Amino acid sequence: MKKGLIVVDVQNDYFEGGAMPLFKPNEALENAIRIQADFRAQGLPIFYVQHAGTSEAGFLVEGTEGAEIHAGLLPIATENEFVVRKTTPNSFFETDLGEKLKAVGVEQVVIVGMMTHVCIDSTTRRASELGLSPIVIADACTGPDVVFDGRKTSAEDLQISFMAALGFFADVQPSYK
């Protein structure tokens, strides 16, 4: 089964100094870089999903430095690396990601990136619906603390909750094997 790596929204605004820094983004980045290196060494395809937001959101605004893919994980110009622009959390919705995966024969996807509770969640569920047997690498994903109804949930607790829930749709691995 041919694998492809989907790197979701590893963009500057999610790091220190950005418009919406997440919990331990550098650790998630380091793990994503390690996975990227392994996929490159095997000659397997890599798909970089880049969110292009509007100014209303206040982060990942298209055309700003904050919306750029983090320099540590930049794609290289080869026939095996693709950039997919999206405007919603789901990396498949109104993008050509599914077509690109199919064109290079990908049957299973490994998913890493940011934000676990939104973009990783929706992308993983859709990959499952498409029969792509997703694998999510937990330590190569991260998110923020969140507040709902006056109650705060830490990024760590949010990560655990979402990874547990995604286990119904994907093979969720604590780290890359």
mmCIF file with all atom_site columns, C-alpha atoms in Angstrom:
data_model
loop_
_atom_site.group_PDB
_atom_site.id
_atom_site.type_symbol
_atom_site.label_atom_id
_atom_site.label_alt_id
_atom_site.label_comp_id
_atom_site.label_asym_id
_atom_site.label_entity_id
_atom_site.label_seq_id
_atom_site.pdbx_PDB_ins_code
_atom_site.Cartn_x
_atom_site.Cartn_y
_atom_site.Cartn_z
_atom_site.occupancy
_atom_site.B_iso_or_equiv
_atom_site.pdbx_formal_charge
_atom_site.auth_seq_id
_atom_site.auth_comp_id
_atom_site.auth_asym_id
_atom_site.auth_atom_id
_atom_site.pdbx_PDB_model_num
ATOM 1   C CA . MET A 1 1   ? 0.000   0.000  0.000  1.00 0.00 ? 1   MET A CA 1
ATOM 2   C CA . LYS A 1 2   ? 1.657   3.257  -1.148 1.00 0.00 ? 2   LYS A CA 1
ATOM 3   C CA . LYS A 1 3   ? 1.836   5.906  1.561  1.00 0.00 ? 3   LYS A CA 1
ATOM 4   C CA . GLY A 1 4   ? 1.759   9.673  1.284  1.00 0.00 ? 4   GLY A CA 1
ATOM 5   C CA . LEU A 1 5   ? 2.502   12.247 3.967  1.00 0.00 ? 5   LEU A CA 1
ATOM 6   C CA . ILE A 1 6   ? 0.038   15.089 4.540  1.00 0.00 ? 6   ILE A CA 1
ATOM 7   C CA . VAL A 1 7   ? 1.551   18.014 6.452  1.00 0.00 ? 7   VAL A CA 1
ATOM 8   C CA . VAL A 1 8   ? -1.305  20.251 7.586  1.00 0.00 ? 8   VAL A CA 1
ATOM 9   C CA . ASP A 1 9   ? -0.847  23.974 8.297  1.00 0.00 ? 9   ASP A CA 1
ATOM 10  C CA . VAL A 1 10  ? 2.668   24.031 9.731  1.00 0.00 ? 10  VAL A CA 1
ATOM 11  C CA . GLN A 1 11  ? 2.738   27.794 9.252  1.00 0.00 ? 11  GLN A CA 1
ATOM 12  C CA . ASN A 1 12  ? 4.575   30.666 10.937 1.00 0.00 ? 12  ASN A CA 1
ATOM 13  C CA . ASP A 1 13  ? 1.610   32.132 12.840 1.00 0.00 ? 13  ASP A CA 1
ATOM 14  C CA . TYR A 1 14  ? 1.499   29.023 15.037 1.00 0.00 ? 14  TYR A CA 1
ATOM 15  C CA . PHE A 1 15  ? 5.016   29.625 16.426 1.00 0.00 ? 15  PHE A CA 1
ATOM 16  C CA . GLU A 1 16  ? 6.440   32.098 18.941 1.00 0.00 ? 16  GLU A CA 1
ATOM 17  C CA . GLY A 1 17  ? 6.014   35.618 17.603 1.00 0.00 ? 17  GLY A CA 1
ATOM 18  C CA . GLY A 1 18  ? 3.131   34.556 15.354 1.00 0.00 ? 18  GLY A CA 1
ATOM 19  C CA . ALA A 1 19  ? -0.478  35.668 15.575 1.00 0.00 ? 19  ALA A CA 1
ATOM 20  C CA . MET A 1 20  ? -1.648  32.446 17.274 1.00 0.00 ? 20  MET A CA 1
ATOM 21  C CA . PRO A 1 21  ? 1.176   30.483 18.930 1.00 0.00 ? 21  PRO A CA 1
ATOM 22  C CA . LEU A 1 22  ? 0.262   26.909 19.820 1.00 0.00 ? 22  LEU A CA 1
ATOM 23  C CA . PHE A 1 23  ? 1.403   24.583 22.597 1.00 0.00 ? 23  PHE A CA 1
ATOM 24  C CA . LYS A 1 24  ? 4.954   23.305 21.968 1.00 0.00 ? 24  LYS A CA 1
ATOM 25  C CA . PRO A 1 25  ? 4.911   23.896 18.208 1.00 0.00 ? 25  PRO A CA 1
ATOM 26  C CA . ASN A 1 26  ? 8.671   23.399 17.918 1.00 0.00 ? 26  ASN A CA 1
ATOM 27  C CA . GLU A 1 27  ? 8.409   19.848 19.255 1.00 0.00 ? 27  GLU A CA 1
ATOM 28  C CA . ALA A 1 28  ? 5.668   19.010 16.749 1.00 0.00 ? 28  ALA A CA 1
ATOM 29  C CA . LEU A 1 29  ? 7.762   20.632 14.002 1.00 0.00 ? 29  LEU A CA 1
ATOM 30  C CA . GLU A 1 30  ? 10.871  18.614 14.893 1.00 0.00 ? 30  GLU A CA 1
ATOM 31  C CA . ASN A 1 31  ? 8.873   15.385 14.726 1.00 0.00 ? 31  ASN A CA 1
ATOM 32  C CA . ALA A 1 32  ? 7.274   16.408 11.417 1.00 0.00 ? 32  ALA A CA 1
ATOM 33  C CA . ILE A 1 33  ? 10.736  17.166 9.985  1.00 0.00 ? 33  ILE A CA 1
ATOM 34  C CA . ARG A 1 34  ? 11.929  13.697 11.000 1.00 0.00 ? 34  ARG A CA 1
ATOM 35  C CA . ILE A 1 35  ? 8.930   12.121 9.261  1.00 0.00 ? 35  ILE A CA 1
ATOM 36  C CA . GLN A 1 36  ? 9.437   14.338 6.213  1.00 0.00 ? 36  GLN A CA 1
ATOM 37  C CA . ALA A 1 37  ? 13.074  13.170 5.992  1.00 0.00 ? 37  ALA A CA 1
ATOM 38  C CA . ASP A 1 38  ? 11.982  9.538  6.111  1.00 0.00 ? 38  ASP A CA 1
ATOM 39  C CA . PHE A 1 39  ? 9.403   10.040 3.343  1.00 0.00 ? 39  PHE A CA 1
ATOM 40  C CA . ARG A 1 40  ? 11.993  11.856 1.220  1.00 0.00 ? 40  ARG A CA 1
ATOM 41  C CA . ALA A 1 41  ? 14.536  9.074  1.757  1.00 0.00 ? 41  ALA A CA 1
ATOM 42  C CA . GLN A 1 42  ? 11.964  6.512  0.595  1.00 0.00 ? 42  GLN A CA 1
ATOM 43  C CA . GLY A 1 43  ? 10.906  8.633  -2.384 1.00 0.00 ? 43  GLY A CA 1
ATOM 44  C CA . LEU A 1 44  ? 7.323   8.803  -1.114 1.00 0.00 ? 44  LEU A CA 1
ATOM 45  C CA . PRO A 1 45  ? 5.043   11.755 -1.904 1.00 0.00 ? 45  PRO A CA 1
ATOM 46  C CA . ILE A 1 46  ? 4.541   14.634 0.511  1.00 0.00 ? 46  ILE A CA 1
ATOM 47  C CA . PHE A 1 47  ? 1.590   17.030 0.437  1.00 0.00 ? 47  PHE A CA 1
ATOM 48  C CA . TYR A 1 48  ? 1.929   20.363 2.248  1.00 0.00 ? 48  TYR A CA 1
ATOM 49  C CA . VAL A 1 49  ? -1.438  21.888 3.055  1.00 0.00 ? 49  VAL A CA 1
ATOM 50  C CA . GLN A 1 50  ? -1.306  25.658 3.534  1.00 0.00 ? 50  GLN A CA 1
ATOM 51  C CA . HIS A 1 51  ? -4.265  27.509 4.999  1.00 0.00 ? 51  HIS A CA 1
ATOM 52  C CA . ALA A 1 52  ? -5.035  30.792 3.255  1.00 0.00 ? 52  ALA A CA 1
ATOM 53  C CA . GLY A 1 53  ? -7.241  32.745 5.619  1.00 0.00 ? 53  GLY A CA 1
ATOM 54  C CA . THR A 1 54  ? -8.863  36.145 5.575  1.00 0.00 ? 54  THR A CA 1
ATOM 55  C CA . SER A 1 55  ? -8.158  39.107 7.827  1.00 0.00 ? 55  SER A CA 1
ATOM 56  C CA . GLU A 1 56  ? -11.292 38.409 9.906  1.00 0.00 ? 56  GLU A CA 1
ATOM 57  C CA . ALA A 1 57  ? -9.619  35.354 11.463 1.00 0.00 ? 57  ALA A CA 1
ATOM 58  C CA . GLY A 1 58  ? -6.572  37.369 12.514 1.00 0.00 ? 58  GLY A CA 1
ATOM 59  C CA . PHE A 1 59  ? -4.084  34.580 11.747 1.00 0.00 ? 59  PHE A CA 1
ATOM 60  C CA . LEU A 1 60  ? -2.869  32.646 8.690  1.00 0.00 ? 60  LEU A CA 1
ATOM 61  C CA . VAL A 1 61  ? -3.950  35.616 6.579  1.00 0.00 ? 61  VAL A CA 1
ATOM 62  C CA . GLU A 1 62  ? -3.164  34.940 2.948  1.00 0.00 ? 62  GLU A CA 1
ATOM 63  C CA . GLY A 1 63  ? -0.183  36.926 1.706  1.00 0.00 ? 63  GLY A CA 1
ATOM 64  C CA . THR A 1 64  ? 1.350   37.504 5.148  1.00 0.00 ? 64  THR A CA 1
ATOM 65  C CA . GLU A 1 65  ? 4.541   36.013 6.563  1.00 0.00 ? 65  GLU A CA 1
ATOM 66  C CA . GLY A 1 66  ? 2.423   34.310 9.220  1.00 0.00 ? 66  GLY A CA 1
ATOM 67  C CA . ALA A 1 67  ? 0.641   32.277 6.551  1.00 0.00 ? 67  ALA A CA 1
ATOM 68  C CA . GLU A 1 68  ? 3.887   30.961 5.045  1.00 0.00 ? 68  GLU A CA 1
ATOM 69  C CA . ILE A 1 69  ? 4.918   27.351 5.592  1.00 0.00 ? 69  ILE A CA 1
ATOM 70  C CA . HIS A 1 70  ? 7.524   27.201 8.385  1.00 0.00 ? 70  HIS A CA 1
ATOM 71  C CA . ALA A 1 71  ? 11.069  27.410 6.976  1.00 0.00 ? 71  ALA A CA 1
ATOM 72  C CA . GLY A 1 72  ? 12.073  24.202 8.750  1.00 0.00 ? 72  GLY A CA 1
ATOM 73  C CA . LEU A 1 73  ? 9.610   22.198 6.695  1.00 0.00 ? 73  LEU A CA 1
ATOM 74  C CA . LEU A 1 74  ? 9.644   23.832 3.274  1.00 0.00 ? 74  LEU A CA 1
ATOM 75  C CA . PRO A 1 75  ? 8.793   21.667 0.283  1.00 0.00 ? 75  PRO A CA 1
ATOM 76  C CA . ILE A 1 76  ? 11.410  21.096 -2.375 1.00 0.00 ? 76  ILE A CA 1
ATOM 77  C CA . ALA A 1 77  ? 10.739  21.250 -6.090 1.00 0.00 ? 77  ALA A CA 1
ATOM 78  C CA . THR A 1 78  ? 10.387  17.597 -7.082 1.00 0.00 ? 78  THR A CA 1
ATOM 79  C CA . GLU A 1 79  ? 7.706   15.461 -8.644 1.00 0.00 ? 79  GLU A CA 1
ATOM 80  C CA . ASN A 1 80  ? 7.032   14.003 -5.160 1.00 0.00 ? 80  ASN A CA 1
ATOM 81  C CA . GLU A 1 81  ? 6.210   17.183 -3.207 1.00 0.00 ? 81  GLU A CA 1
ATOM 82  C CA . PHE A 1 82  ? 3.026   19.202 -3.621 1.00 0.00 ? 82  PHE A CA 1
ATOM 83  C CA . VAL A 1 83  ? 1.527   22.305 -2.022 1.00 0.00 ? 83  VAL A CA 1
ATOM 84  C CA . VAL A 1 84  ? -2.239  22.404 -1.576 1.00 0.00 ? 84  VAL A CA 1
ATOM 85  C CA . ARG A 1 85  ? -3.937  25.680 -0.666 1.00 0.00 ? 85  ARG A CA 1
ATOM 86  C CA . LYS A 1 86  ? -7.090  25.508 1.446  1.00 0.00 ? 86  LYS A CA 1
ATOM 87  C CA . THR A 1 87  ? -9.526  27.986 2.943  1.00 0.00 ? 87  THR A CA 1
ATOM 88  C CA . THR A 1 88  ? -11.385 25.710 5.386  1.00 0.00 ? 88  THR A CA 1
ATOM 89  C CA . PRO A 1 89  ? -10.199 23.320 8.118  1.00 0.00 ? 89  PRO A CA 1
ATOM 90  C CA . ASN A 1 90  ? -10.747 20.187 5.973  1.00 0.00 ? 90  ASN A CA 1
ATOM 91  C CA . SER A 1 91  ? -7.747  19.755 3.676  1.00 0.00 ? 91  SER A CA 1
ATOM 92  C CA . PHE A 1 92  ? -9.913  17.945 1.121  1.00 0.00 ? 92  PHE A CA 1
ATOM 93  C CA . PHE A 1 93  ? -12.821 20.413 0.929  1.00 0.00 ? 93  PHE A CA 1
ATOM 94  C CA . GLU A 1 94  ? -12.733 22.447 -2.292 1.00 0.00 ? 94  GLU A CA 1
ATOM 95  C CA . THR A 1 95  ? -9.060  21.533 -2.923 1.00 0.00 ? 95  THR A CA 1
ATOM 96  C CA . ASP A 1 96  ? -7.335  19.173 -5.318 1.00 0.00 ? 96  ASP A CA 1
ATOM 97  C CA . LEU A 1 97  ? -5.705  17.117 -2.542 1.00 0.00 ? 97  LEU A CA 1
ATOM 98  C CA . GLY A 1 98  ? -7.773  14.010 -3.261 1.00 0.00 ? 98  GLY A CA 1
ATOM 99  C CA . GLU A 1 99  ? -6.991  14.190 -6.976 1.00 0.00 ? 99  GLU A CA 1
ATOM 100 C CA . LYS A 1 100 ? -3.265  14.662 -6.323 1.00 0.00 ? 100 LYS A CA 1
ATOM 101 C CA . LEU A 1 101 ? -3.180  11.688 -3.947 1.00 0.00 ? 101 LEU A CA 1
ATOM 102 C CA . LYS A 1 102 ? -4.938  9.534  -6.514 1.00 0.00 ? 102 LYS A CA 1
ATOM 103 C CA . ALA A 1 103 ? -2.710  10.723 -9.375 1.00 0.00 ? 103 ALA A CA 1
ATOM 104 C CA . VAL A 1 104 ? 0.423   9.431  -7.640 1.00 0.00 ? 104 VAL A CA 1
ATOM 105 C CA . GLY A 1 105 ? -1.218  6.232  -6.395 1.00 0.00 ? 105 GLY A CA 1
ATOM 106 C CA . VAL A 1 106 ? -1.427  6.978  -2.664 1.00 0.00 ? 106 VAL A CA 1
ATOM 107 C CA . GLU A 1 107 ? -3.624  4.483  -0.825 1.00 0.00 ? 107 GLU A CA 1
ATOM 108 C CA . GLN A 1 108 ? -2.722  5.369  2.772  1.00 0.00 ? 108 GLN A CA 1
ATOM 109 C CA . VAL A 1 109 ? -1.942  8.743  4.325  1.00 0.00 ? 109 VAL A CA 1
ATOM 110 C CA . VAL A 1 110 ? 0.178   9.713  7.317  1.00 0.00 ? 110 VAL A CA 1
ATOM 111 C CA . ILE A 1 111 ? -1.115  12.969 8.804  1.00 0.00 ? 111 ILE A CA 1
ATOM 112 C CA . VAL A 1 112 ? 0.843   15.504 10.876 1.00 0.00 ? 112 VAL A CA 1
ATOM 113 C CA . GLY A 1 113 ? 0.466   19.209 11.608 1.00 0.00 ? 113 GLY A CA 1
ATOM 114 C CA . MET A 1 114 ? -1.564  21.861 13.322 1.00 0.00 ? 114 MET A CA 1
ATOM 115 C CA . MET A 1 115 ? -4.306  22.397 14.852 1.00 0.00 ? 115 MET A CA 1
ATOM 116 C CA . THR A 1 116 ? -5.283  18.987 16.224 1.00 0.00 ? 116 THR A CA 1
ATOM 117 C CA . HIS A 1 117 ? -8.838  19.867 17.262 1.00 0.00 ? 117 HIS A CA 1
ATOM 118 C CA . VAL A 1 118 ? -9.782  21.538 13.961 1.00 0.00 ? 118 VAL A CA 1
ATOM 119 C CA . CYS A 1 119 ? -7.727  20.859 10.838 1.00 0.00 ? 119 CYS A CA 1
ATOM 120 C CA . ILE A 1 120 ? -6.138  17.548 11.826 1.00 0.00 ? 120 ILE A CA 1
ATOM 121 C CA . ASP A 1 121 ? -9.509  16.294 13.047 1.00 0.00 ? 121 ASP A CA 1
ATOM 122 C CA . SER A 1 122 ? -11.499 17.251 9.928  1.00 0.00 ? 122 SER A CA 1
ATOM 123 C CA . THR A 1 123 ? -8.768  16.142 7.508  1.00 0.00 ? 123 THR A CA 1
ATOM 124 C CA . THR A 1 124 ? -8.371  12.769 9.219  1.00 0.00 ? 124 THR A CA 1
ATOM 125 C CA . ARG A 1 125 ? -12.092 12.057 9.280  1.00 0.00 ? 125 ARG A CA 1
ATOM 126 C CA . ARG A 1 126 ? -12.394 12.886 5.573  1.00 0.00 ? 126 ARG A CA 1
ATOM 127 C CA . ALA A 1 127 ? -9.355  10.753 4.711  1.00 0.00 ? 127 ALA A CA 1
ATOM 128 C CA . SER A 1 128 ? -11.059 7.864  6.493  1.00 0.00 ? 128 SER A CA 1
ATOM 129 C CA . GLU A 1 129 ? -14.300 8.464  4.574  1.00 0.00 ? 129 GLU A CA 1
ATOM 130 C CA . LEU A 1 130 ? -12.293 8.363  1.333  1.00 0.00 ? 130 LEU A CA 1
ATOM 131 C CA . GLY A 1 131 ? -10.799 4.970  2.269  1.00 0.00 ? 131 GLY A CA 1
ATOM 132 C CA . LEU A 1 132 ? -7.251  6.292  2.690  1.00 0.00 ? 132 LEU A CA 1
ATOM 133 C CA . SER A 1 133 ? -6.514  4.328  5.906  1.00 0.00 ? 133 SER A CA 1
ATOM 134 C CA . PRO A 1 134 ? -5.130  7.359  7.772  1.00 0.00 ? 134 PRO A CA 1
ATOM 135 C CA . ILE A 1 135 ? -2.338  7.197  10.306 1.00 0.00 ? 135 ILE A CA 1
ATOM 136 C CA . VAL A 1 136 ? -2.056  10.193 12.652 1.00 0.00 ? 136 VAL A CA 1
ATOM 137 C CA . ILE A 1 137 ? 1.250   10.807 14.431 1.00 0.00 ? 137 ILE A CA 1
ATOM 138 C CA . ALA A 1 138 ? 0.290   12.392 17.747 1.00 0.00 ? 138 ALA A CA 1
ATOM 139 C CA . ASP A 1 139 ? 3.631   13.941 18.682 1.00 0.00 ? 139 ASP A CA 1
ATOM 140 C CA . ALA A 1 140 ? 3.838   15.650 15.273 1.00 0.00 ? 140 ALA A CA 1
ATOM 141 C CA . CYS A 1 141 ? 0.543   17.471 15.917 1.00 0.00 ? 141 CYS A CA 1
ATOM 142 C CA . THR A 1 142 ? -0.404  20.212 18.343 1.00 0.00 ? 142 THR A CA 1
ATOM 143 C CA . GLY A 1 143 ? -3.051  22.772 19.218 1.00 0.00 ? 143 GLY A CA 1
ATOM 144 C CA . PRO A 1 144 ? -3.842  25.556 21.695 1.00 0.00 ? 144 PRO A CA 1
ATOM 145 C CA . ASP A 1 145 ? -5.525  25.850 25.046 1.00 0.00 ? 145 ASP A CA 1
ATOM 146 C CA . VAL A 1 146 ? -9.229  26.450 24.423 1.00 0.00 ? 146 VAL A CA 1
ATOM 147 C CA . VAL A 1 147 ? -12.055 28.046 26.397 1.00 0.00 ? 147 VAL A CA 1
ATOM 148 C CA . PHE A 1 148 ? -15.702 27.072 26.137 1.00 0.00 ? 148 PHE A CA 1
ATOM 149 C CA . ASP A 1 149 ? -18.507 28.300 28.346 1.00 0.00 ? 149 ASP A CA 1
ATOM 150 C CA . GLY A 1 150 ? -15.991 29.943 30.649 1.00 0.00 ? 150 GLY A CA 1
ATOM 151 C CA . ARG A 1 151 ? -14.024 26.713 31.158 1.00 0.00 ? 151 ARG A CA 1
ATOM 152 C CA . LYS A 1 152 ? -10.456 26.278 29.977 1.00 0.00 ? 152 LYS A CA 1
ATOM 153 C CA . THR A 1 153 ? -9.138  23.031 28.536 1.00 0.00 ? 153 THR A CA 1
ATOM 154 C CA . SER A 1 154 ? -5.370  22.767 28.296 1.00 0.00 ? 154 SER A CA 1
ATOM 155 C CA . ALA A 1 155 ? -3.744  21.968 24.961 1.00 0.00 ? 155 ALA A CA 1
ATOM 156 C CA . GLU A 1 156 ? -2.403  18.757 26.487 1.00 0.00 ? 156 GLU A CA 1
ATOM 157 C CA . ASP A 1 157 ? -5.880  17.583 27.542 1.00 0.00 ? 157 ASP A CA 1
ATOM 158 C CA . LEU A 1 158 ? -7.349  18.665 24.225 1.00 0.00 ? 158 LEU A CA 1
ATOM 159 C CA . GLN A 1 159 ? -4.652  16.680 22.393 1.00 0.00 ? 159 GLN A CA 1
ATOM 160 C CA . ILE A 1 160 ? -5.383  13.538 24.405 1.00 0.00 ? 160 ILE A CA 1
ATOM 161 C CA . SER A 1 161 ? -9.127  13.862 23.874 1.00 0.00 ? 161 SER A CA 1
ATOM 162 C CA . PHE A 1 162 ? -8.884  14.393 20.140 1.00 0.00 ? 162 PHE A CA 1
ATOM 163 C CA . MET A 1 163 ? -6.311  11.670 19.590 1.00 0.00 ? 163 MET A CA 1
ATOM 164 C CA . ALA A 1 164 ? -8.556  9.254  21.487 1.00 0.00 ? 164 ALA A CA 1
ATOM 165 C CA . ALA A 1 165 ? -11.547 10.245 19.350 1.00 0.00 ? 165 ALA A CA 1
ATOM 166 C CA . LEU A 1 166 ? -9.556  10.050 16.113 1.00 0.00 ? 166 LEU A CA 1
ATOM 167 C CA . GLY A 1 167 ? -8.723  6.460  17.018 1.00 0.00 ? 167 GLY A CA 1
ATOM 168 C CA . PHE A 1 168 ? -12.187 5.592  15.684 1.00 0.00 ? 168 PHE A CA 1
ATOM 169 C CA . PHE A 1 169 ? -11.185 6.883  12.232 1.00 0.00 ? 169 PHE A CA 1
ATOM 170 C CA . ALA A 1 170 ? -7.427  6.324  12.044 1.00 0.00 ? 170 ALA A CA 1
ATOM 171 C CA . ASP A 1 171 ? -4.469  4.440  13.372 1.00 0.00 ? 171 ASP A CA 1
ATOM 172 C CA . VAL A 1 172 ? -3.288  7.006  15.925 1.00 0.00 ? 172 VAL A CA 1
ATOM 173 C CA . GLN A 1 173 ? 0.341   6.457  16.878 1.00 0.00 ? 173 GLN A CA 1
ATOM 174 C CA . PRO A 1 174 ? 2.016   8.279  19.780 1.00 0.00 ? 174 PRO A CA 1
ATOM 175 C CA . SER A 1 175 ? 5.134   8.788  17.636 1.00 0.00 ? 175 SER A CA 1
ATOM 176 C CA . TYR A 1 176 ? 6.441   7.779  14.217 1.00 0.00 ? 176 TYR A CA 1
ATOM 177 C CA . LYS A 1 177 ? 7.724   4.233  13.952 1.00 0.00 ? 177 LYS A CA 1
#
